[in-house]
């Protein structure tokens, strides 16, 4: 699978955020991943009150799902990130940089008043293109 960052002239992109304005993917099947939450394989909430620990668990869940379909995080082309507080964004971006490399997935971050479980601070859904 090939992912190519689309860099149109005349559209601003923050140089500090780990995302692409758009990505073009070719070949393979689409894998649509439901919003992943900070729960481990046993369903236990990870990192109560710790957005870094929660973001790590969420991305590990996404990684496990993609790998179960013979892919990798490099195949992820789209993320939608839900945060319960704006101040969590820099930490979540830092964790994303640890797992995703250039070209980064296209991404949207949304601050919400709450998630399905009051203890969750972050939820991320993803799309991957797998051969």
PDB file of C-alpha atoms in Angstrom:
ATOM      1  CA  UNK A   1       0.000   0.000   0.000  1.00  0.00           C
ATOM      2  CA  UNK A   2       1.237   3.436  -0.866  1.00  0.00           C
ATOM      3  CA  UNK A   3       0.337   6.552   1.109  1.00  0.00           C
ATOM      4  CA  UNK A   4       1.343   9.901  -0.345  1.00  0.00           C
ATOM      5  CA  UNK A   5       0.894  13.248   1.379  1.00  0.00           C
ATOM      6  CA  UNK A   6      -1.046  15.800  -0.653  1.00  0.00           C
ATOM      7  CA  UNK A   7       0.495  19.281  -0.309  1.00  0.00           C
ATOM      8  CA  UNK A   8      -1.575  21.817  -2.232  1.00  0.00           C
ATOM      9  CA  UNK A   9      -0.378  25.385  -2.613  1.00  0.00           C
ATOM     10  CA  UNK A  10      -2.532  27.994  -0.929  1.00  0.00           C
ATOM     11  CA  UNK A  11      -3.679  25.826   1.999  1.00  0.00           C
ATOM     12  CA  UNK A  12      -2.047  26.401   5.396  1.00  0.00           C
ATOM     13  CA  UNK A  13      -0.662  23.455   7.331  1.00  0.00           C
ATOM     14  CA  UNK A  14       0.757  23.852  10.816  1.00  0.00           C
ATOM     15  CA  UNK A  15       4.442  22.889  10.735  1.00  0.00           C
ATOM     16  CA  UNK A  16       4.289  21.655  14.347  1.00  0.00           C
ATOM     17  CA  UNK A  17       1.367  19.214  14.246  1.00  0.00           C
ATOM     18  CA  UNK A  18       1.804  15.560  13.205  1.00  0.00           C
ATOM     19  CA  UNK A  19      -0.808  15.344  10.451  1.00  0.00           C
ATOM     20  CA  UNK A  20      -1.129  15.610   6.689  1.00  0.00           C
ATOM     21  CA  UNK A  21      -3.733  17.899   5.128  1.00  0.00           C
ATOM     22  CA  UNK A  22      -4.697  14.953   2.960  1.00  0.00           C
ATOM     23  CA  UNK A  23      -3.256  11.609   1.977  1.00  0.00           C
ATOM     24  CA  UNK A  24      -3.767   9.606  -1.156  1.00  0.00           C
ATOM     25  CA  UNK A  25      -3.737   5.861  -0.668  1.00  0.00           C
ATOM     26  CA  UNK A  26      -3.501   3.322  -3.430  1.00  0.00           C
ATOM     27  CA  UNK A  27      -4.046  -0.409  -3.482  1.00  0.00           C
ATOM     28  CA  UNK A  28      -5.504  -2.568  -0.777  1.00  0.00           C
ATOM     29  CA  UNK A  29      -8.655  -2.845   1.263  1.00  0.00           C
ATOM     30  CA  UNK A  30     -10.050  -0.200   3.578  1.00  0.00           C
ATOM     31  CA  UNK A  31     -10.036  -1.074   7.271  1.00  0.00           C
ATOM     32  CA  UNK A  32     -12.431   1.134   9.255  1.00  0.00           C
ATOM     33  CA  UNK A  33     -11.553   1.088  12.963  1.00  0.00           C
ATOM     34  CA  UNK A  34     -14.182   2.131  15.475  1.00  0.00           C
ATOM     35  CA  UNK A  35     -13.226   4.644  18.138  1.00  0.00           C
ATOM     36  CA  UNK A  36     -10.663   2.997  20.384  1.00  0.00           C
ATOM     37  CA  UNK A  37     -10.709   3.819  24.065  1.00  0.00           C
ATOM     38  CA  UNK A  38      -8.145   3.421  26.864  1.00  0.00           C
ATOM     39  CA  UNK A  39      -9.058  -0.122  27.856  1.00  0.00           C
ATOM     40  CA  UNK A  40      -6.665  -3.062  27.855  1.00  0.00           C
ATOM     41  CA  UNK A  41      -7.444  -6.544  26.493  1.00  0.00           C
ATOM     42  CA  UNK A  42      -9.283  -7.420  29.728  1.00  0.00           C
ATOM     43  CA  UNK A  43     -11.543  -4.347  29.463  1.00  0.00           C
ATOM     44  CA  UNK A  44      -9.786  -2.536  32.323  1.00  0.00           C
ATOM     45  CA  UNK A  45      -9.516   1.245  32.035  1.00  0.00           C
ATOM     46  CA  UNK A  46      -5.866   2.274  31.694  1.00  0.00           C
ATOM     47  CA  UNK A  47      -4.351   5.462  33.134  1.00  0.00           C
ATOM     48  CA  UNK A  48      -7.205   7.083  35.061  1.00  0.00           C
ATOM     49  CA  UNK A  49      -6.598  10.839  34.884  1.00  0.00           C
ATOM     50  CA  UNK A  50      -3.445  10.344  32.730  1.00  0.00           C
ATOM     51  CA  UNK A  51      -4.020  11.391  29.115  1.00  0.00           C
ATOM     52  CA  UNK A  52      -0.541  10.192  28.046  1.00  0.00           C
ATOM     53  CA  UNK A  53      -1.140   6.652  29.357  1.00  0.00           C
ATOM     54  CA  UNK A  54      -4.597   6.651  27.808  1.00  0.00           C
ATOM     55  CA  UNK A  55      -3.350   7.835  24.390  1.00  0.00           C
ATOM     56  CA  UNK A  56      -0.652   5.148  24.460  1.00  0.00           C
ATOM     57  CA  UNK A  57      -3.277   2.453  25.153  1.00  0.00           C
ATOM     58  CA  UNK A  58      -5.603   3.764  22.461  1.00  0.00           C
ATOM     59  CA  UNK A  59      -2.846   3.687  19.830  1.00  0.00           C
ATOM     60  CA  UNK A  60      -1.734   0.245  21.000  1.00  0.00           C
ATOM     61  CA  UNK A  61      -5.328  -0.929  20.444  1.00  0.00           C
ATOM     62  CA  UNK A  62      -5.328   0.549  16.925  1.00  0.00           C
ATOM     63  CA  UNK A  63      -1.953  -1.083  16.265  1.00  0.00           C
ATOM     64  CA  UNK A  64      -3.261  -4.489  17.387  1.00  0.00           C
ATOM     65  CA  UNK A  65      -6.299  -4.209  15.122  1.00  0.00           C
ATOM     66  CA  UNK A  66      -4.246  -3.201  12.068  1.00  0.00           C
ATOM     67  CA  UNK A  67      -1.683  -5.931  12.727  1.00  0.00           C
ATOM     68  CA  UNK A  68      -4.482  -8.512  13.049  1.00  0.00           C
ATOM     69  CA  UNK A  69      -5.214  -7.722   9.392  1.00  0.00           C
ATOM     70  CA  UNK A  70      -1.525  -8.053   8.388  1.00  0.00           C
ATOM     71  CA  UNK A  71      -0.941  -4.315   8.349  1.00  0.00           C
ATOM     72  CA  UNK A  72       1.017  -1.814  10.399  1.00  0.00           C
ATOM     73  CA  UNK A  73       0.527   1.695  11.718  1.00  0.00           C
ATOM     74  CA  UNK A  74       2.184   2.911   8.493  1.00  0.00           C
ATOM     75  CA  UNK A  75      -1.033   1.782   6.745  1.00  0.00           C
ATOM     76  CA  UNK A  76      -3.202   4.156   8.803  1.00  0.00           C
ATOM     77  CA  UNK A  77      -4.242   7.055   6.582  1.00  0.00           C
ATOM     78  CA  UNK A  78      -6.916   8.811   8.707  1.00  0.00           C
ATOM     79  CA  UNK A  79      -7.482   9.572  12.408  1.00  0.00           C
ATOM     80  CA  UNK A  80     -10.301  11.306  14.238  1.00  0.00           C
ATOM     81  CA  UNK A  81      -9.283  12.194  17.787  1.00  0.00           C
ATOM     82  CA  UNK A  82     -11.807  13.030  20.479  1.00  0.00           C
ATOM     83  CA  UNK A  83     -10.478  14.787  23.593  1.00  0.00           C
ATOM     84  CA  UNK A  84     -12.339  15.867  26.696  1.00  0.00           C
ATOM     85  CA  UNK A  85     -10.085  18.929  27.192  1.00  0.00           C
ATOM     86  CA  UNK A  86      -8.184  21.170  24.795  1.00  0.00           C
ATOM     87  CA  UNK A  87      -5.064  21.113  26.984  1.00  0.00           C
ATOM     88  CA  UNK A  88      -4.650  17.378  26.255  1.00  0.00           C
ATOM     89  CA  UNK A  89      -3.884  18.025  22.574  1.00  0.00           C
ATOM     90  CA  UNK A  90      -0.105  18.652  22.885  1.00  0.00           C
ATOM     91  CA  UNK A  91       0.359  15.433  24.871  1.00  0.00           C
ATOM     92  CA  UNK A  92      -1.693  13.379  22.430  1.00  0.00           C
ATOM     93  CA  UNK A  93       0.259  14.907  19.504  1.00  0.00           C
ATOM     94  CA  UNK A  94       3.502  13.902  21.227  1.00  0.00           C
ATOM     95  CA  UNK A  95       2.280  10.312  21.626  1.00  0.00           C
ATOM     96  CA  UNK A  96       1.151  10.265  17.974  1.00  0.00           C
ATOM     97  CA  UNK A  97       4.651  11.324  16.870  1.00  0.00           C
ATOM     98  CA  UNK A  98       6.030   8.287  18.701  1.00  0.00           C
ATOM     99  CA  UNK A  99       3.885   5.866  16.668  1.00  0.00           C
ATOM    100  CA  UNK A 100       3.238   7.577  13.323  1.00  0.00           C
ATOM    101  CA  UNK A 101       5.902   8.827  10.942  1.00  0.00           C
ATOM    102  CA  UNK A 102       5.888  11.112   7.928  1.00  0.00           C
ATOM    103  CA  UNK A 103       3.720  11.032   5.909  1.00  0.00           C
ATOM    104  CA  UNK A 104       1.413  11.350   8.893  1.00  0.00           C
ATOM    105  CA  UNK A 105      -2.220  10.257   8.642  1.00  0.00           C
ATOM    106  CA  UNK A 106      -4.754  12.943   7.836  1.00  0.00           C
ATOM    107  CA  UNK A 107      -6.256  13.885  11.195  1.00  0.00           C
ATOM    108  CA  UNK A 108      -8.999  15.824  12.907  1.00  0.00           C
ATOM    109  CA  UNK A 109      -9.054  16.613  16.621  1.00  0.00           C
ATOM    110  CA  UNK A 110     -12.338  17.426  18.332  1.00  0.00           C
ATOM    111  CA  UNK A 111     -12.876  18.621  21.900  1.00  0.00           C
ATOM    112  CA  UNK A 112     -16.026  17.076  23.343  1.00  0.00           C
ATOM    113  CA  UNK A 113     -17.861  17.515  26.638  1.00  0.00           C
ATOM    114  CA  UNK A 114     -17.469  13.841  27.453  1.00  0.00           C
ATOM    115  CA  UNK A 115     -17.017  10.317  26.157  1.00  0.00           C
ATOM    116  CA  UNK A 116     -19.113   7.201  26.815  1.00  0.00           C
ATOM    117  CA  UNK A 117     -17.202   6.476  30.050  1.00  0.00           C
ATOM    118  CA  UNK A 118     -16.524   9.402  32.390  1.00  0.00           C
ATOM    119  CA  UNK A 119     -12.956   8.106  33.016  1.00  0.00           C
ATOM    120  CA  UNK A 120     -11.935   8.247  29.346  1.00  0.00           C
ATOM    121  CA  UNK A 121     -10.021  11.363  28.290  1.00  0.00           C
ATOM    122  CA  UNK A 122      -9.304  10.367  24.677  1.00  0.00           C
ATOM    123  CA  UNK A 123     -10.849   8.193  21.963  1.00  0.00           C
ATOM    124  CA  UNK A 124      -9.442   7.732  18.456  1.00  0.00           C
ATOM    125  CA  UNK A 125     -11.004   6.196  15.364  1.00  0.00           C
ATOM    126  CA  UNK A 126      -8.900   5.302  12.336  1.00  0.00           C
ATOM    127  CA  UNK A 127      -8.931   4.215   8.719  1.00  0.00           C
ATOM    128  CA  UNK A 128      -6.181   2.080   7.224  1.00  0.00           C
ATOM    129  CA  UNK A 129      -5.530   0.740   3.735  1.00  0.00           C
ATOM    130  CA  UNK A 130      -4.240  -2.836   3.884  1.00  0.00           C
ATOM    131  CA  UNK A 131      -2.918  -4.985   1.011  1.00  0.00           C
TER     132      UNK A 131
END
